[in-house]
Amino acid sequence: RSTLDGAFTRSHRSSASDDKYMGTAAFLAELVLLDLPDRARLDAALAAAGSHKRLAGAQRVGAGFAPTFSGRHGEVGLHALSHGERDVLRVLATMLRFDLTVAPIFIDLPELAVGPSGGAALLGAMRTLAPDAQIVVATHCPEAFRQLDRARFVTLDGGAA
């Protein structure tokens, strides 16, 4: 058995064809309702991503609960977040939910949904959640790497980043 077997059992694949937010809302509501330590970690990662929103609470929706977020304009639900904010939140919540903070993480075009500066912010937020994880990134956007510690990454194009 490889020492990475535990990491592989925690792997999670998410793509455009998946139900993008499956389980995310329930997981976030659980963080609030059970006051789990990962709530503070998620808020720190959201701050690192440049978001002014924080996980605020949970409201009853049907038979379950949905998370709410506090921000500059009061408390809002998941539906009121922008598409980019939901994508960043989905990546960060998935990392916590499936304990992908020590496994190698592969991400293709992090800037695609959130733009160049958002892609850089997302990578910074991922680093906040998983400071020791190996994050492998495919990107056409050198800006994605500008806020990261250059001593911690390797480029395959001769160091143009």
PDB file of C-alpha atoms in Angstrom:
ATOM      1  CA  ARG A   1       0.000   0.000   0.000  1.00  0.00           C
ATOM      2  CA  SER A   2       1.146   3.474  -0.840  1.00  0.00           C
ATOM      3  CA  THR A   3       1.333   6.161   1.823  1.00  0.00           C
ATOM      4  CA  LEU A   4      -0.925   8.201  -0.455  1.00  0.00           C
ATOM      5  CA  ASP A   5      -3.804   5.686  -0.278  1.00  0.00           C
ATOM      6  CA  GLY A   6      -5.585   7.817   2.331  1.00  0.00           C
ATOM      7  CA  ALA A   7      -5.332  10.885   0.109  1.00  0.00           C
ATOM      8  CA  PHE A   8      -6.756   8.998  -2.864  1.00  0.00           C
ATOM      9  CA  THR A   9      -9.761   7.857  -0.849  1.00  0.00           C
ATOM     10  CA  ARG A  10     -10.518  11.530  -0.142  1.00  0.00           C
ATOM     11  CA  SER A  11     -10.310  12.578  -3.770  1.00  0.00           C
ATOM     12  CA  HIS A  12     -13.159  14.494  -5.339  1.00  0.00           C
ATOM     13  CA  ARG A  13     -13.665  15.408  -8.970  1.00  0.00           C
ATOM     14  CA  SER A  14     -15.732  18.383  -9.912  1.00  0.00           C
ATOM     15  CA  SER A  15     -16.366  19.493 -13.455  1.00  0.00           C
ATOM     16  CA  ALA A  16     -18.804  21.523 -15.497  1.00  0.00           C
ATOM     17  CA  SER A  17     -20.970  18.435 -16.003  1.00  0.00           C
ATOM     18  CA  ASP A  18     -21.372  17.759 -12.280  1.00  0.00           C
ATOM     19  CA  ASP A  19     -24.190  19.084 -10.120  1.00  0.00           C
ATOM     20  CA  LYS A  20     -21.897  21.940  -9.088  1.00  0.00           C
ATOM     21  CA  TYR A  21     -23.390  22.710  -5.735  1.00  0.00           C
ATOM     22  CA  MET A  22     -24.545  19.233  -4.677  1.00  0.00           C
ATOM     23  CA  GLY A  23     -24.253  19.052  -0.908  1.00  0.00           C
ATOM     24  CA  THR A  24     -22.464  22.386  -0.537  1.00  0.00           C
ATOM     25  CA  ALA A  25     -25.394  24.237   1.031  1.00  0.00           C
ATOM     26  CA  ALA A  26     -26.103  21.471   3.552  1.00  0.00           C
ATOM     27  CA  PHE A  27     -22.406  21.230   4.450  1.00  0.00           C
ATOM     28  CA  LEU A  28     -22.133  24.993   5.018  1.00  0.00           C
ATOM     29  CA  ALA A  29     -25.300  25.065   7.125  1.00  0.00           C
ATOM     30  CA  GLU A  30     -23.878  22.197   9.187  1.00  0.00           C
ATOM     31  CA  LEU A  31     -20.678  24.186   9.836  1.00  0.00           C
ATOM     32  CA  VAL A  32     -22.834  26.952  11.329  1.00  0.00           C
ATOM     33  CA  LEU A  33     -25.379  24.845  13.207  1.00  0.00           C
ATOM     34  CA  LEU A  34     -22.761  22.602  14.801  1.00  0.00           C
ATOM     35  CA  ASP A  35     -20.280  25.482  15.240  1.00  0.00           C
ATOM     36  CA  LEU A  36     -17.499  23.375  13.720  1.00  0.00           C
ATOM     37  CA  PRO A  37     -13.876  24.638  13.690  1.00  0.00           C
ATOM     38  CA  ASP A  38     -13.834  24.492   9.881  1.00  0.00           C
ATOM     39  CA  ARG A  39     -16.193  27.481   9.885  1.00  0.00           C
ATOM     40  CA  ALA A  40     -13.378  29.785  11.008  1.00  0.00           C
ATOM     41  CA  ARG A  41     -11.010  28.195   8.474  1.00  0.00           C
ATOM     42  CA  LEU A  42     -13.548  28.808   5.698  1.00  0.00           C
ATOM     43  CA  ASP A  43     -14.002  32.445   6.745  1.00  0.00           C
ATOM     44  CA  ALA A  44     -10.211  32.932   6.739  1.00  0.00           C
ATOM     45  CA  ALA A  45     -10.002  31.436   3.250  1.00  0.00           C
ATOM     46  CA  LEU A  46     -12.863  33.646   2.016  1.00  0.00           C
ATOM     47  CA  ALA A  47     -10.971  36.664   3.376  1.00  0.00           C
ATOM     48  CA  ALA A  48      -7.818  35.483   1.572  1.00  0.00           C
ATOM     49  CA  ALA A  49      -9.894  35.273  -1.623  1.00  0.00           C
ATOM     50  CA  GLY A  50     -10.795  38.931  -1.188  1.00  0.00           C
ATOM     51  CA  SER A  51     -14.429  38.313  -0.291  1.00  0.00           C
ATOM     52  CA  HIS A  52     -16.158  40.601   2.174  1.00  0.00           C
ATOM     53  CA  LYS A  53     -18.755  37.932   2.889  1.00  0.00           C
ATOM     54  CA  ARG A  54     -18.544  35.531   5.833  1.00  0.00           C
ATOM     55  CA  LEU A  55     -20.610  32.525   6.762  1.00  0.00           C
ATOM     56  CA  ALA A  56     -23.231  34.067   9.050  1.00  0.00           C
ATOM     57  CA  GLY A  57     -25.925  31.569   9.877  1.00  0.00           C
ATOM     58  CA  ALA A  58     -28.419  29.060   8.597  1.00  0.00           C
ATOM     59  CA  GLN A  59     -32.080  29.419   7.794  1.00  0.00           C
ATOM     60  CA  ARG A  60     -34.677  26.696   7.560  1.00  0.00           C
ATOM     61  CA  VAL A  61     -35.618  25.878   3.973  1.00  0.00           C
ATOM     62  CA  GLY A  62     -38.162  23.109   3.550  1.00  0.00           C
ATOM     63  CA  ALA A  63     -36.954  20.078   5.467  1.00  0.00           C
ATOM     64  CA  GLY A  64     -33.357  21.322   5.648  1.00  0.00           C
ATOM     65  CA  PHE A  65     -31.210  24.375   6.192  1.00  0.00           C
ATOM     66  CA  ALA A  66     -29.422  26.795   3.877  1.00  0.00           C
ATOM     67  CA  PRO A  67     -26.414  28.948   4.751  1.00  0.00           C
ATOM     68  CA  THR A  68     -26.546  32.725   4.961  1.00  0.00           C
ATOM     69  CA  PHE A  69     -23.654  35.130   4.518  1.00  0.00           C
ATOM     70  CA  SER A  70     -22.964  38.501   6.093  1.00  0.00           C
ATOM     71  CA  GLY A  71     -21.403  41.232   4.035  1.00  0.00           C
ATOM     72  CA  ARG A  72     -21.376  44.951   3.410  1.00  0.00           C
ATOM     73  CA  HIS A  73     -25.100  44.979   2.645  1.00  0.00           C
ATOM     74  CA  GLY A  74     -26.388  42.720   5.411  1.00  0.00           C
ATOM     75  CA  GLU A  75     -27.175  39.039   5.424  1.00  0.00           C
ATOM     76  CA  VAL A  76     -27.895  37.204   2.148  1.00  0.00           C
ATOM     77  CA  GLY A  77     -28.522  33.644   1.054  1.00  0.00           C
ATOM     78  CA  LEU A  78     -26.417  31.458  -1.226  1.00  0.00           C
ATOM     79  CA  HIS A  79     -28.616  32.434  -4.191  1.00  0.00           C
ATOM     80  CA  ALA A  80     -27.641  36.112  -3.795  1.00  0.00           C
ATOM     81  CA  LEU A  81     -23.917  35.434  -4.264  1.00  0.00           C
ATOM     82  CA  SER A  82     -22.437  36.051  -7.696  1.00  0.00           C
ATOM     83  CA  HIS A  83     -21.560  33.100  -9.899  1.00  0.00           C
ATOM     84  CA  GLY A  84     -17.863  33.687  -9.213  1.00  0.00           C
ATOM     85  CA  GLU A  85     -18.413  33.894  -5.443  1.00  0.00           C
ATOM     86  CA  ARG A  86     -20.349  30.617  -5.533  1.00  0.00           C
ATOM     87  CA  ASP A  87     -17.575  28.955  -7.556  1.00  0.00           C
ATOM     88  CA  VAL A  88     -14.886  30.079  -5.091  1.00  0.00           C
ATOM     89  CA  LEU A  89     -17.085  28.979  -2.204  1.00  0.00           C
ATOM     90  CA  ARG A  90     -17.699  25.600  -3.870  1.00  0.00           C
ATOM     91  CA  VAL A  91     -13.961  24.949  -4.263  1.00  0.00           C
ATOM     92  CA  LEU A  92     -13.165  25.956  -0.669  1.00  0.00           C
ATOM     93  CA  ALA A  93     -16.118  24.062   0.830  1.00  0.00           C
ATOM     94  CA  THR A  94     -15.206  20.963  -1.200  1.00  0.00           C
ATOM     95  CA  MET A  95     -11.658  21.115   0.146  1.00  0.00           C
ATOM     96  CA  LEU A  96     -13.007  21.156   3.712  1.00  0.00           C
ATOM     97  CA  ARG A  97     -15.888  18.733   3.192  1.00  0.00           C
ATOM     98  CA  PHE A  98     -13.722  16.008   1.667  1.00  0.00           C
ATOM     99  CA  ASP A  99     -10.604  16.858   3.729  1.00  0.00           C
ATOM    100  CA  LEU A 100      -8.569  17.700   0.644  1.00  0.00           C
ATOM    101  CA  THR A 101      -6.214  19.855   2.656  1.00  0.00           C
ATOM    102  CA  VAL A 102      -3.332  17.366   2.592  1.00  0.00           C
ATOM    103  CA  ALA A 103      -3.962  15.592  -0.719  1.00  0.00           C
ATOM    104  CA  PRO A 104      -2.432  16.831  -3.977  1.00  0.00           C
ATOM    105  CA  ILE A 105      -4.887  19.264  -5.586  1.00  0.00           C
ATOM    106  CA  PHE A 106      -5.169  19.687  -9.355  1.00  0.00           C
ATOM    107  CA  ILE A 107      -6.965  22.735 -10.708  1.00  0.00           C
ATOM    108  CA  ASP A 108      -7.390  23.669 -14.348  1.00  0.00           C
ATOM    109  CA  LEU A 109      -7.797  27.336 -15.273  1.00  0.00           C
ATOM    110  CA  PRO A 110      -8.698  28.777 -11.861  1.00  0.00           C
ATOM    111  CA  GLU A 111      -9.233  32.158 -13.520  1.00  0.00           C
ATOM    112  CA  LEU A 112     -11.934  30.888 -15.872  1.00  0.00           C
ATOM    113  CA  ALA A 113     -15.003  31.780 -13.775  1.00  0.00           C
ATOM    114  CA  VAL A 114     -13.515  34.562 -11.668  1.00  0.00           C
ATOM    115  CA  GLY A 115     -11.067  36.394 -13.942  1.00  0.00           C
ATOM    116  CA  PRO A 116      -7.282  36.740 -13.598  1.00  0.00           C
ATOM    117  CA  SER A 117      -7.201  38.504 -10.230  1.00  0.00           C
ATOM    118  CA  GLY A 118      -9.958  36.218  -8.906  1.00  0.00           C
ATOM    119  CA  GLY A 119      -7.939  33.177  -9.989  1.00  0.00           C
ATOM    120  CA  ALA A 120      -4.945  34.491  -8.073  1.00  0.00           C
ATOM    121  CA  ALA A 121      -7.153  35.155  -5.041  1.00  0.00           C
ATOM    122  CA  LEU A 122      -8.614  31.638  -5.273  1.00  0.00           C
ATOM    123  CA  LEU A 123      -5.132  30.092  -5.259  1.00  0.00           C
ATOM    124  CA  GLY A 124      -4.238  32.224  -2.232  1.00  0.00           C
ATOM    125  CA  ALA A 125      -7.405  31.077  -0.465  1.00  0.00           C
ATOM    126  CA  MET A 126      -6.634  27.441  -1.293  1.00  0.00           C
ATOM    127  CA  ARG A 127      -3.152  27.933   0.158  1.00  0.00           C
ATOM    128  CA  THR A 128      -4.769  29.362   3.326  1.00  0.00           C
ATOM    129  CA  LEU A 129      -6.840  26.176   3.737  1.00  0.00           C
ATOM    130  CA  ALA A 130      -4.064  23.802   2.710  1.00  0.00           C
ATOM    131  CA  PRO A 131      -0.674  25.379   3.473  1.00  0.00           C
ATOM    132  CA  ASP A 132       1.212  22.106   3.019  1.00  0.00           C
ATOM    133  CA  ALA A 133      -0.719  20.624   0.093  1.00  0.00           C
ATOM    134  CA  GLN A 134       0.788  20.305  -3.336  1.00  0.00           C
ATOM    135  CA  ILE A 135      -1.383  22.382  -5.686  1.00  0.00           C
ATOM    136  CA  VAL A 136      -0.902  21.677  -9.391  1.00  0.00           C
ATOM    137  CA  VAL A 137      -2.319  24.425 -11.607  1.00  0.00           C
ATOM    138  CA  ALA A 138      -2.775  24.630 -15.375  1.00  0.00           C
ATOM    139  CA  THR A 139      -3.258  28.233 -16.460  1.00  0.00           C
ATOM    140  CA  HIS A 140      -2.557  30.661 -19.275  1.00  0.00           C
ATOM    141  CA  CYS A 141      -2.577  33.547 -16.829  1.00  0.00           C
ATOM    142  CA  PRO A 142       0.743  34.490 -15.170  1.00  0.00           C
ATOM    143  CA  GLU A 143      -1.179  36.856 -12.867  1.00  0.00           C
ATOM    144  CA  ALA A 144      -2.524  33.781 -11.080  1.00  0.00           C
ATOM    145  CA  PHE A 145       0.919  33.265  -9.531  1.00  0.00           C
ATOM    146  CA  ARG A 146       1.900  36.808  -8.666  1.00  0.00           C
ATOM    147  CA  GLN A 147       0.663  36.762  -5.073  1.00  0.00           C
ATOM    148  CA  LEU A 148       2.148  33.345  -4.264  1.00  0.00           C
ATOM    149  CA  ASP A 149       5.587  32.660  -2.816  1.00  0.00           C
ATOM    150  CA  ARG A 150       7.754  32.003  -5.914  1.00  0.00           C
ATOM    151  CA  ALA A 151      10.019  29.697  -3.906  1.00  0.00           C
ATOM    152  CA  ARG A 152       7.105  27.281  -3.513  1.00  0.00           C
ATOM    153  CA  PHE A 153       6.211  26.671  -7.164  1.00  0.00           C
ATOM    154  CA  VAL A 154       7.724  25.255 -10.326  1.00  0.00           C
ATOM    155  CA  THR A 155       6.804  26.341 -13.850  1.00  0.00           C
ATOM    156  CA  LEU A 156       7.012  24.091 -16.890  1.00  0.00           C
ATOM    157  CA  ASP A 157       7.655  26.898 -19.385  1.00  0.00           C
ATOM    158  CA  GLY A 158      11.097  27.909 -18.190  1.00  0.00           C
ATOM    159  CA  GLY A 159       9.926  30.176 -15.396  1.00  0.00           C
ATOM    160  CA  ALA A 160       8.003  32.773 -17.410  1.00  0.00           C
ATOM    161  CA  ALA A 161       5.455  33.182 -14.587  1.00  0.00           C
TER     162      ALA A 161
END
